[in-house]
Coordinates of C-alpha atoms in Angstrom, one line a residue:
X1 CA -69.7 17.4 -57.6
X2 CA -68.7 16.6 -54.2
X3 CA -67.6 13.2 -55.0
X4 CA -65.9 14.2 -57.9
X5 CA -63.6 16.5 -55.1
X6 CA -63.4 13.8 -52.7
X7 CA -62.1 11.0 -55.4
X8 CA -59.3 14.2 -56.6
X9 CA -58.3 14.1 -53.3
X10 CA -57.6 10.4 -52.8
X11 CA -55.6 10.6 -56.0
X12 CA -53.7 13.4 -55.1
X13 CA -52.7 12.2 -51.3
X14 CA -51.8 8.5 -53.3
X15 CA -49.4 11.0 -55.6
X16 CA -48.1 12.9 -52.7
X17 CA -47.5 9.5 -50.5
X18 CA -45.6 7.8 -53.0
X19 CA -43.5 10.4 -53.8
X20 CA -42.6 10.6 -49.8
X21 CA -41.9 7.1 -50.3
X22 CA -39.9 7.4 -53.2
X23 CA -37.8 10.0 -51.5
X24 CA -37.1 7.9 -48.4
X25 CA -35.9 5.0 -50.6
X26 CA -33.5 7.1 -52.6
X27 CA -32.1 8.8 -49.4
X28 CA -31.7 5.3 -48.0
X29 CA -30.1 3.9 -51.3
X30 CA -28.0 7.2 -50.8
X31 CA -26.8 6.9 -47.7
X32 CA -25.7 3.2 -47.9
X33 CA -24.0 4.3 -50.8
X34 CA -22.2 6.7 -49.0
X35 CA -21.2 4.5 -46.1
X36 CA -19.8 1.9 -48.5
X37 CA -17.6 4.1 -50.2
X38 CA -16.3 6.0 -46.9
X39 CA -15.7 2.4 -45.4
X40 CA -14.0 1.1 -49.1
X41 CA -12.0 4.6 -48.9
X42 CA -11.0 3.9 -45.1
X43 CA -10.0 0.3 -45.7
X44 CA -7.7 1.6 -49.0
X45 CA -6.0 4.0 -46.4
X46 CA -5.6 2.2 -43.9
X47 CA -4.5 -0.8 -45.5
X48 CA -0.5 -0.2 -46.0
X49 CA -0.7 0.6 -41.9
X50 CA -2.2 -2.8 -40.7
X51 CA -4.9 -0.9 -39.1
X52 CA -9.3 -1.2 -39.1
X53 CA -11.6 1.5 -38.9
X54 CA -12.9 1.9 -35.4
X55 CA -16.0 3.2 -33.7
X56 CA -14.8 6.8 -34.3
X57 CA -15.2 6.0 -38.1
X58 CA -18.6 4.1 -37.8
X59 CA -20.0 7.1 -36.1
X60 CA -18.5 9.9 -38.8
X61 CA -19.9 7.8 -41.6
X62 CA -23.5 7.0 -40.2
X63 CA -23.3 11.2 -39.7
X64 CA -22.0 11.8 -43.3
X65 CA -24.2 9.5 -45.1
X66 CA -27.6 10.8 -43.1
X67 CA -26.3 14.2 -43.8
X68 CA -25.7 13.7 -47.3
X69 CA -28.9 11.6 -48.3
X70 CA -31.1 14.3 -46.5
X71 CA -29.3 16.9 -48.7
X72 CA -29.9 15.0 -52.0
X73 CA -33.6 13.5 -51.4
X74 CA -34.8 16.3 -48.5
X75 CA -33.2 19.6 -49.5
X76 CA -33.9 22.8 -47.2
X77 CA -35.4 20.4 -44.4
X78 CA -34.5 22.1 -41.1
X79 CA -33.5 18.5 -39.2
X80 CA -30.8 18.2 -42.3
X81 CA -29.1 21.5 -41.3
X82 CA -28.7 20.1 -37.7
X83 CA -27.4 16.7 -39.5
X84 CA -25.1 19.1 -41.6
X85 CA -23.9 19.9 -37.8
X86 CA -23.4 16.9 -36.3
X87 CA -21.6 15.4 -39.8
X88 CA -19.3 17.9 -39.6
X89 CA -18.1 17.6 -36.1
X90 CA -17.6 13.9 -36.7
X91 CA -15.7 14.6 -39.8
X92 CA -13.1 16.8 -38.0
X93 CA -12.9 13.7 -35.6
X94 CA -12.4 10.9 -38.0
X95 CA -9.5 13.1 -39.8
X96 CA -7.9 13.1 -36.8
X97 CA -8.5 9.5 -36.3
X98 CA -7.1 9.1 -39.1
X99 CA -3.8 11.2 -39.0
X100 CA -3.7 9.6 -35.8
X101 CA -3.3 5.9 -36.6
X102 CA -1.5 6.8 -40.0
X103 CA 0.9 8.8 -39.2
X104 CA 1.9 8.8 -35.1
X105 CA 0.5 5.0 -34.6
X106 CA 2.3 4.0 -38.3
X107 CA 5.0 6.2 -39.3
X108 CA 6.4 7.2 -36.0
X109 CA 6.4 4.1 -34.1
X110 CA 6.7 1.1 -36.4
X111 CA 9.0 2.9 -38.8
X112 CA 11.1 5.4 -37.0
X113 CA 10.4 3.6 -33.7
X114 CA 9.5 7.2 -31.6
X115 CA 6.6 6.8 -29.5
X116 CA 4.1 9.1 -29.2
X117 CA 2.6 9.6 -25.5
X118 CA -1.6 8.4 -25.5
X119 CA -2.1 11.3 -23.2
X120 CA -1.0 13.5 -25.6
X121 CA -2.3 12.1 -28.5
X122 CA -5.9 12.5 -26.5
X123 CA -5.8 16.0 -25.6
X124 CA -5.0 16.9 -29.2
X125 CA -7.9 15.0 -29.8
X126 CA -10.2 16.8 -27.6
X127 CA -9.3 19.8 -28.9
X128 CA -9.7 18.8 -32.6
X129 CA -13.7 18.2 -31.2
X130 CA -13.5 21.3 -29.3
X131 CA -12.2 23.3 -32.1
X132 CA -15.2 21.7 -34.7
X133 CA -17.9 22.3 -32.2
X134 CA -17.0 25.9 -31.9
X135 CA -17.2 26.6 -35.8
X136 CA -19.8 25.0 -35.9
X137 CA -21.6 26.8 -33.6
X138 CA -20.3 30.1 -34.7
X139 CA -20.5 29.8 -38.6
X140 CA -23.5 27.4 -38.8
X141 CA -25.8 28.5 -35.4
X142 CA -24.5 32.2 -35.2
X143 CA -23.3 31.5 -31.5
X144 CA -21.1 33.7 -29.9
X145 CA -18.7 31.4 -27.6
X146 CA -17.7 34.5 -25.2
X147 CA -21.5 35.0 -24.7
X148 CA -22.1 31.3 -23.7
X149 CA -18.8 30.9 -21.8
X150 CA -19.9 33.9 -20.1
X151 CA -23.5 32.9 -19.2
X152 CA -22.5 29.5 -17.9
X153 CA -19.4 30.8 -15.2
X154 CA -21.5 29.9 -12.6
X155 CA -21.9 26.0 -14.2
X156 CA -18.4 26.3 -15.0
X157 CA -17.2 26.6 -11.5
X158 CA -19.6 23.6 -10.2
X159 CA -18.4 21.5 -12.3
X160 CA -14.8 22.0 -11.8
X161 CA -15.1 21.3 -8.2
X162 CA -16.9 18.1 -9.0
X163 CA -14.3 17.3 -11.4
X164 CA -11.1 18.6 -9.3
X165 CA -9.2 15.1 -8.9
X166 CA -10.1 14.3 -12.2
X167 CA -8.9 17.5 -14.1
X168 CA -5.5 16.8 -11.2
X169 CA -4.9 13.8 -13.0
X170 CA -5.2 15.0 -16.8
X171 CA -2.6 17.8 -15.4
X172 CA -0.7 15.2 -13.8
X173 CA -0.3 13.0 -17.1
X174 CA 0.6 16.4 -19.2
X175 CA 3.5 16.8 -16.8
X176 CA 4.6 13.1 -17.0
X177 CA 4.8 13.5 -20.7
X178 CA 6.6 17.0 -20.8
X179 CA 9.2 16.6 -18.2
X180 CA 10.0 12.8 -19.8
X181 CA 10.1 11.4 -16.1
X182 CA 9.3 7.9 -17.8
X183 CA 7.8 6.6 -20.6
X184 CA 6.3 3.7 -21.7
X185 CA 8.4 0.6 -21.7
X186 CA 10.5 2.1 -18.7
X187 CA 10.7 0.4 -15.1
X188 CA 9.6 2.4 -11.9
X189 CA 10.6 1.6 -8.3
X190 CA 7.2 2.3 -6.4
X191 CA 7.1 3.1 -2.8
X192 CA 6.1 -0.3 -1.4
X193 CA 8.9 -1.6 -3.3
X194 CA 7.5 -3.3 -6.0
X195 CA 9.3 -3.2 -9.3
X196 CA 6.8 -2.7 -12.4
X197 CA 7.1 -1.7 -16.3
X198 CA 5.1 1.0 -17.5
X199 CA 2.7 -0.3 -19.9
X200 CA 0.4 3.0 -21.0
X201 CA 0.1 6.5 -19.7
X202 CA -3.4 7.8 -20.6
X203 CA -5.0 11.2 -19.3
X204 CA -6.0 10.0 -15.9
X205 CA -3.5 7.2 -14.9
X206 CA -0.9 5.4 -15.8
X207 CA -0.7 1.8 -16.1
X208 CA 1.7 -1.1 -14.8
X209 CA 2.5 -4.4 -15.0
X210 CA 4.9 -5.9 -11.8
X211 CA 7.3 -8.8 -11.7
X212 CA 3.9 -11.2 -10.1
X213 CA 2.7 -10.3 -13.6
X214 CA -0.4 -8.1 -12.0
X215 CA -1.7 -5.1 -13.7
X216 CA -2.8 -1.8 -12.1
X217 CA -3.0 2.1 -12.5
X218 CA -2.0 4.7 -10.7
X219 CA -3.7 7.9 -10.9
X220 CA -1.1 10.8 -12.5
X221 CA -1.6 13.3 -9.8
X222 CA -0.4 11.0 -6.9
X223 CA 2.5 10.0 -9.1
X224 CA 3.8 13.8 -9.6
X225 CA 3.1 14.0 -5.9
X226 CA 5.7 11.6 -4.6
X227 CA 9.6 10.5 -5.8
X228 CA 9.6 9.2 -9.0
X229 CA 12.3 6.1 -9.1
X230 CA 12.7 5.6 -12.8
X231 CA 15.4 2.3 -13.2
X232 CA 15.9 2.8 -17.0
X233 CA 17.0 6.8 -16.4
X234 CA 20.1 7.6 -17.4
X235 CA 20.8 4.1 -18.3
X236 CA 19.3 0.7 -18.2
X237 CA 21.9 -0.1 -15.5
X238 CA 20.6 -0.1 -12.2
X239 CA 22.3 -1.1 -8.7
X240 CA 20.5 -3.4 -6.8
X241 CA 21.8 -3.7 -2.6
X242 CA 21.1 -6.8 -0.3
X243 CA 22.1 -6.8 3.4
X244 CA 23.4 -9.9 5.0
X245 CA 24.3 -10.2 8.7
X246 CA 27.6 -12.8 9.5
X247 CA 29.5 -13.7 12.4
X248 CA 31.7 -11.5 14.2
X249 CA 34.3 -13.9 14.4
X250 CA 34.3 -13.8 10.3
X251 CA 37.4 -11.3 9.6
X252 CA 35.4 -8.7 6.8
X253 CA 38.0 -9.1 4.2
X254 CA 37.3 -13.0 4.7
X255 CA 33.3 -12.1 4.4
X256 CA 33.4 -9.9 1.6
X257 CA 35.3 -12.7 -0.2
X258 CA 32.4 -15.4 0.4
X259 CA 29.6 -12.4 -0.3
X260 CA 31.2 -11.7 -3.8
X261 CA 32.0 -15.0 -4.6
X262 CA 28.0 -16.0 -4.3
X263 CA 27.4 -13.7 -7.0
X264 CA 29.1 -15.6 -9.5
X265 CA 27.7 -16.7 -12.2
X266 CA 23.8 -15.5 -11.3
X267 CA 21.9 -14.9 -13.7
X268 CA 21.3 -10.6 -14.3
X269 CA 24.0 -9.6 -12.8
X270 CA 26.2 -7.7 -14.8
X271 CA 30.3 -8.4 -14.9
X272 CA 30.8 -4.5 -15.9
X273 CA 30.5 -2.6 -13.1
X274 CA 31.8 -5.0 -10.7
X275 CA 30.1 -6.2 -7.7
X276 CA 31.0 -4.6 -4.2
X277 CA 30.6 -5.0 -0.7
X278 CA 30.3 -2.6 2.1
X279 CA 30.6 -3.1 6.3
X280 CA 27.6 -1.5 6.6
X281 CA 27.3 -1.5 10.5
X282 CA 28.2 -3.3 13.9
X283 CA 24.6 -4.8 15.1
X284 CA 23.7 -6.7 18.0
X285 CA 24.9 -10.5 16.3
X286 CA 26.1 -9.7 13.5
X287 CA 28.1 -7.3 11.5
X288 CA 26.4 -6.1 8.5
X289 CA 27.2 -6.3 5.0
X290 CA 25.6 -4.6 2.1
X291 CA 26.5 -5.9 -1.7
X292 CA 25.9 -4.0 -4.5
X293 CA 25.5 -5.8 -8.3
X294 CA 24.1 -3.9 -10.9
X295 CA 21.4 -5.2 -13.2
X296 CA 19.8 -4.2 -16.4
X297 CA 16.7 -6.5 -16.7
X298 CA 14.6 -5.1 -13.6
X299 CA 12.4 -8.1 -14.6
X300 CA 15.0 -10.6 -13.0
X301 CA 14.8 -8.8 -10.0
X302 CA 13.1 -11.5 -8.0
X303 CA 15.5 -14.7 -9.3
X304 CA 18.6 -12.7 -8.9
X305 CA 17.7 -11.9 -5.6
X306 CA 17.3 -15.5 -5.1
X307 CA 20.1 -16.7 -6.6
X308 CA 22.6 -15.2 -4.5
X309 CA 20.9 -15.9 -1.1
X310 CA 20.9 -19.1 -2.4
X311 CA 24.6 -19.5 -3.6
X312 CA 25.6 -17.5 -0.4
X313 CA 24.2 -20.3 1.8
X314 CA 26.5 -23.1 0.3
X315 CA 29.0 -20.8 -0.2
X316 CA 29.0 -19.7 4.2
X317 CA 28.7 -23.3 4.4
X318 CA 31.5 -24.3 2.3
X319 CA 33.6 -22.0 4.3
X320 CA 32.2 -23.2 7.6
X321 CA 30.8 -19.4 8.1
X322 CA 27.6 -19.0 9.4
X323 CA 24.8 -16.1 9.4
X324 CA 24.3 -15.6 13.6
X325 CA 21.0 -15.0 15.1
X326 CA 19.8 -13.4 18.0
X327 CA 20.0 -15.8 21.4
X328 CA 17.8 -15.2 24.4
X329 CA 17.8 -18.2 26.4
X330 CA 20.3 -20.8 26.9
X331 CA 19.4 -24.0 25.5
X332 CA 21.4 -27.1 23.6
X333 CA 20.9 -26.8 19.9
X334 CA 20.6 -29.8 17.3
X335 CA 21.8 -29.4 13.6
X336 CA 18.9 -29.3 11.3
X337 CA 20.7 -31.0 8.9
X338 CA 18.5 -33.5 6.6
X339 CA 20.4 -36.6 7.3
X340 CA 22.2 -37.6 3.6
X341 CA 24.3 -34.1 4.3
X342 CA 25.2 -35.5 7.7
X343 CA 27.3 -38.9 6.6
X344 CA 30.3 -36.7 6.9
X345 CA 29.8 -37.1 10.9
X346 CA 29.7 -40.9 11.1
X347 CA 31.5 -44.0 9.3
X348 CA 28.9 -44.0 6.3
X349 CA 32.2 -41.9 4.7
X350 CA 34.4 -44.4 4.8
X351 CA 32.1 -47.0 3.2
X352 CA 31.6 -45.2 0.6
X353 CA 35.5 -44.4 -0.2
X354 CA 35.8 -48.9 0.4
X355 CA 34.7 -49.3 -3.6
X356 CA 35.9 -47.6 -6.8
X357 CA 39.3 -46.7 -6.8
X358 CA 40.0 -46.5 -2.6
X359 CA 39.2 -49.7 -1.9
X360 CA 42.6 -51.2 -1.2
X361 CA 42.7 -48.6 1.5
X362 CA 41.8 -50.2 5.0
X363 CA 39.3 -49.0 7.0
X364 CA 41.3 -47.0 9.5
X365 CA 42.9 -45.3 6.8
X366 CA 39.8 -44.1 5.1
X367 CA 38.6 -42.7 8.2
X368 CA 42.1 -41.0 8.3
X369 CA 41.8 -39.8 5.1
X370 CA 38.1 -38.5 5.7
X371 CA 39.5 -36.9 8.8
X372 CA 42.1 -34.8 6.7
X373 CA 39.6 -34.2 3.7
X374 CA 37.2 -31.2 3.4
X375 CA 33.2 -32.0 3.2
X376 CA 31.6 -29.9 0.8
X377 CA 28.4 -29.0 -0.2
X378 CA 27.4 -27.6 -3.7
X379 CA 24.1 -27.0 -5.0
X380 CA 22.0 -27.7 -8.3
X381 CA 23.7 -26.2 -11.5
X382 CA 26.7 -24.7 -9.3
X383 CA 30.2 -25.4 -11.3
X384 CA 32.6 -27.7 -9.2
X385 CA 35.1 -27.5 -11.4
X386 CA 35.5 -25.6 -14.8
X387 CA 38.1 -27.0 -17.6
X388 CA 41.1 -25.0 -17.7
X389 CA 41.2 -23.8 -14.3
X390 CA 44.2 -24.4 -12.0
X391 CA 43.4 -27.4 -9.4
X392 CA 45.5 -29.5 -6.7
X393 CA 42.7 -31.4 -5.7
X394 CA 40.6 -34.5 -6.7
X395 CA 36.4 -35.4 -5.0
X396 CA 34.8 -38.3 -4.5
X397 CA 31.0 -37.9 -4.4
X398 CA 29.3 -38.9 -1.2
X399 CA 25.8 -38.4 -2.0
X400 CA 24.0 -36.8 -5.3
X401 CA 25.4 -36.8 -8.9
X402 CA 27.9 -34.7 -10.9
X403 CA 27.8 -33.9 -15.2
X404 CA 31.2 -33.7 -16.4
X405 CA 31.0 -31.6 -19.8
X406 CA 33.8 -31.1 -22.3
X407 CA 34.9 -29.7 -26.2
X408 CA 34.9 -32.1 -28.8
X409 CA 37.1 -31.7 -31.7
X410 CA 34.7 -28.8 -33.3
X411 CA 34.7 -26.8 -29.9
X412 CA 31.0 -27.8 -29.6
X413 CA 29.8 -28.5 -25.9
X414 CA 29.5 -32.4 -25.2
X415 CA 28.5 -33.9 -21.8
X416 CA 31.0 -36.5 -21.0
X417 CA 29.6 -38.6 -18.2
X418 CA 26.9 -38.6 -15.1
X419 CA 29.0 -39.4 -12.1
X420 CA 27.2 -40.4 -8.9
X421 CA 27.7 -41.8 -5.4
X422 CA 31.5 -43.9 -4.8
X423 CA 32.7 -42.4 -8.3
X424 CA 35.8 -39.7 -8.5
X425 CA 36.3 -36.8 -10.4
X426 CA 39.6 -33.9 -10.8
X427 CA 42.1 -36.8 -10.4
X428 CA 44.1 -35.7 -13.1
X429 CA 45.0 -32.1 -11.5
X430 CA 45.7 -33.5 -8.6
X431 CA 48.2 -36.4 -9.6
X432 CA 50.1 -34.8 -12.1
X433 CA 49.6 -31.0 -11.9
X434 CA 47.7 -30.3 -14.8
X435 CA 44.8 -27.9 -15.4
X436 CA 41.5 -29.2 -15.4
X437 CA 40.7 -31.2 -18.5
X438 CA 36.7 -30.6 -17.9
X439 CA 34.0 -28.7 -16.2
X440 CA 32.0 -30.6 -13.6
X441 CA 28.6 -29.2 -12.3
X442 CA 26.2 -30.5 -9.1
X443 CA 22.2 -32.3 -10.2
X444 CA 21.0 -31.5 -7.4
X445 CA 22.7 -31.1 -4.2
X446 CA 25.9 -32.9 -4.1
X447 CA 28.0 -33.9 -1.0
X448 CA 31.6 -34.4 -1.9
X449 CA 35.1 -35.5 -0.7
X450 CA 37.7 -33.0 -1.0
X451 CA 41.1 -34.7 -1.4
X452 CA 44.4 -32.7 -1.7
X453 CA 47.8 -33.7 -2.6
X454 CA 49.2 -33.5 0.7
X455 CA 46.1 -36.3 2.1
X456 CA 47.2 -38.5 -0.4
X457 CA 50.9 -38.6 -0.6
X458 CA 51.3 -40.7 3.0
X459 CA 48.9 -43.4 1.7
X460 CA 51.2 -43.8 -1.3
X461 CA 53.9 -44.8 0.9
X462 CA 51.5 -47.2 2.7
X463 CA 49.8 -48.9 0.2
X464 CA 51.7 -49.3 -3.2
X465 CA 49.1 -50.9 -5.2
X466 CA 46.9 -47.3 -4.1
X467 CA 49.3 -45.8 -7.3
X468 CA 49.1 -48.2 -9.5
X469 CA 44.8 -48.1 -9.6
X470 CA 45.0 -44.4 -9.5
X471 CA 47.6 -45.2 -12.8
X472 CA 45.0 -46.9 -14.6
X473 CA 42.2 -44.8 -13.5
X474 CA 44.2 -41.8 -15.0
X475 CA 45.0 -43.4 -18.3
X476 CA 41.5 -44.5 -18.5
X477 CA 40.2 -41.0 -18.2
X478 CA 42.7 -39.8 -20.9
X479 CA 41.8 -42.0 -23.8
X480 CA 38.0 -40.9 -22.7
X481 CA 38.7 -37.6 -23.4
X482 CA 40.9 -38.4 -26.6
X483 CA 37.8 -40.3 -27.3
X484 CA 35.2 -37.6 -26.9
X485 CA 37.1 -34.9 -29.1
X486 CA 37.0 -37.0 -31.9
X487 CA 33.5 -37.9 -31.5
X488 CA 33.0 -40.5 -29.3
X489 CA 30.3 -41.2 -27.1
X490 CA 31.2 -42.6 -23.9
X491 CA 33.4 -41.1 -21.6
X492 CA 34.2 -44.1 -19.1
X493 CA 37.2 -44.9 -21.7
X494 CA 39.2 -47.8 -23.0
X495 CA 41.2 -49.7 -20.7
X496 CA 44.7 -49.1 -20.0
X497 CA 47.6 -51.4 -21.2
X498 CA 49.6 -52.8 -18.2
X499 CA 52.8 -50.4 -20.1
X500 CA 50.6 -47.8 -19.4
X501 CA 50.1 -47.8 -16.1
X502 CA 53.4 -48.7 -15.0
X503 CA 54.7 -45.4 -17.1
X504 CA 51.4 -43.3 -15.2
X505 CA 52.3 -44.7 -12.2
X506 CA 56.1 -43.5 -12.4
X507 CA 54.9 -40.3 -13.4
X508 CA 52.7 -40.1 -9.9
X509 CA 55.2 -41.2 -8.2
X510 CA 57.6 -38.6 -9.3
X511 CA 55.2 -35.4 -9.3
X512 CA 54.6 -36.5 -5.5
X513 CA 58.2 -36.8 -4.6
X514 CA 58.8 -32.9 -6.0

């Protein structure tokens, strides 16, 4: 009899096992079921909005899917009402996930381009979860909130002093966002100086990127704390002021003329409003100047800055102005000039001008005609000469090389000719009047000749045969350009007919006798 009990209860713990066993297989079976579907369902939605489920959706359906197998295979189990809990919570979180990425992250941005502020987007977040742990506690654990709130002041208040500067910050951010002091995409003026874009505002700090291309965050309560420089409020048009410090024996219309003159041409500086300069103040070895340009890329900052300190420094010395320092001791100074923009001081001038189209001139009169002439000194990309500008005056290139650029018969750009050392340009203006037929610029730094009408007209009387090249240089130069508007490649030209220059060379001859 008693092995007759002992084998009915082998058989019945061998029924009872496998039955366990056969539970925890279909709640598995379940559950991966479950996750499947919630990930297929997720995928379908999320699909149209180019956006992947994220951690907050691998968490909601690992909940759901223990939840629901434990309903299905392990009904009235007590850790499956507490799974119940915790599934439900995540499911409030993942709809928000979701209405998050498919409507503010899709709709609003992408489509309608408004942007939605992160901080905002979190705090509606934390109270979604703060909103689902409270029902649940209330409906599914009979909590009372008061009561607990109540019973854990004294926790309450610790923590909030641990948590002061943190909590600062998250009220910090919620101000940013509601008083629209900048948003992301905007460009701040910090108080070092810097120039950076804002890149994200989250609940503690905001994020930027400067013009170096480093990122870093500032925490939102020592932004509200100090000035807020926003350069995109009202407008994207900024000003942007320099200070320069020039000679007192510089007149200050004569300065402000050389100051806004640098700013030609420089890249992110606007035409509209117009640049301006101010006498600032009287200092101890200079007067100062301020100009103002105004801007609308604050990520140019740094070239423009550098473009017109650079452009100002040829243009002073174009002008023979310089930028005075401070002198305490007495002392004989030697120009620090490197020495190829120093051949305007000796005879290397003059040897130059003795080939190309000078060289019947003797070598007292090309030192005459040096003497007379204007060095000058322009700078890599700077535009000598632009085509259909007014000009009485013709260079010779001392040192460096020129582009000469023109239209061809479409109106399409061309590049004419590289000019270097010995070779002429502008000769056309200056011996018949004419606008300029092309734009010439500077590769590199270029040290020119400047030869006016009233230089030249004595060494017509001198030397005759000095009309008769310049003639058949400027017919040459003509059917170049006739040349290049039709097509043509090279812009050194045909040569003239002896007809030609004879009827060029009367024409010289004439303008100069007006």
């Amino acid at each position: 009899m008693p092995a007759l009990d002992k084998r009915r209860w082998i058989l019945l713990d061998a029924i009872i096992l496998g039955s366990f066993q056969t539970q925890v297989a279909m709640a598995v079976g379940a559950g991966v079921l479950l996750v499947l579907a919630l990930w297929f369902l997720a995928r379908l939605a999320l699909k149209p909005a180019g956006k992947r489920p994220g951690l907050v959706f691998d968490f909601a359906a690992a909940a759901i899917a223990t939840w629901g197998a434990g309903a299905w295979s392990f009904p009235g189990e007590t850790w499956v009402n507490h799974a119940g809990a915790v599934a439900w919570v995540a499911g409030a979180m993942l709809a928000w996930s979701m209405v998050d990425r498919l409507v503010f992250s899709a709709r609003f941005q992408r489509r309608r381009a408004v942007h939605m502020p992160m901080i905002l987007r979190q705090l509606i977040g934390f109270g979604v979860l703060l909103a689902a742990v409270s029902a649940v506690l209330t409906f599914g654990y009979k909590k009372e909130i008061t009561g607990l709130i109540a019973t854990s002041g004294v926790a309450a208040v610790i923590v909030g002093f641990a948590m002061q500067d943190l909590i600062a910050n998250v009220i910090g951010g919620f101000s940013i966002h509601m008083t629209h002091a900048y948003k992301v995409g905007d460009w701040l003026l910090l108080d070092d100086g810097r120039r950076a874009e804002v890149r994200e505002i989250n609940w503690r700090s905001t994020r930027l990127l400067d013009n170096d291309q480093v990122s870093f965050e500032l925490p939102n309560s020592e932004i509200v704390k100090g000035r807020i420089v926003n350069l995109n409020r009202p407008g994207e048009e900024h000003a942007v002021r320099m200070r320069f410090g020039l000679d007192y024996d510089v007149p200050p219309n004569v300065a402000k003329e050389a100051i806004l003159a640098a700013t030609a041409e420089v890249q992110g500086v606007l035409g509209k409003p117009e640049p301006n300069v101010f006498l600032i103040d009287y200092g101890d070895s200079a007067i100062i100047y301020e100009l103002r340009v105004w801007m609308r890329q604050a990520r140019l900052y740094n070239l423009t800055c550098d473009q017109i300190r650079t452009q100002l420094w040829y243009e002073l010395k174009r002008r023979d102005l310089r930028i005075p320092f401070p002198i305490r001791t007495l002392e004989k100074r030697t120009p620090n000039v490197p020495d190829h923009l120093g051949k305007a001081e000796g005879g290397a001038v003059a040897t130059v001008l003795s080939s190309g189209v000078l060289a019947c001139l003797s070598e007292d009169q090309a030192k005459n005609l040096v003497r007379q002439g204007g060095i000058r000194i322009h700078g890599s990309g700077e535009a000598i000469v632009r085509r259909d500008e007014e000009g009485s005056s013709m260079f010779v290139i001392l040192d460096g090389k020129v582009a000469v650029t023109g239209r061809d018969a479409s109106g399409a750009r061309i590049t004419l000719a590289h000019l270097g050392v010995g070779e002429c340009f502008g000769e056309m203006s200056l011996l018949t009047g004419e606008k300029r037929s092309a734009t010439v610029r500077a590769e590199g730094d270029v040290l020119l000749l400047e030869i006016r009408k009233a230089d030249l007209a004595p060494l017509f009387e001198e030397v005759p045969e000095l009309v008769e090249r310049m003639g058949g240089l400027l017919e040459k130069r003509h059917l170049a350009t006739a040349e290049a508007s039709k097509g043509g490649a090279a812009w050194s030209g045909g040569a003239a007919t002896g007809d030609q220059r004879v009827s060029l060379a009367r024409r010289i001859r004439s303008f100069f006798s007006a």
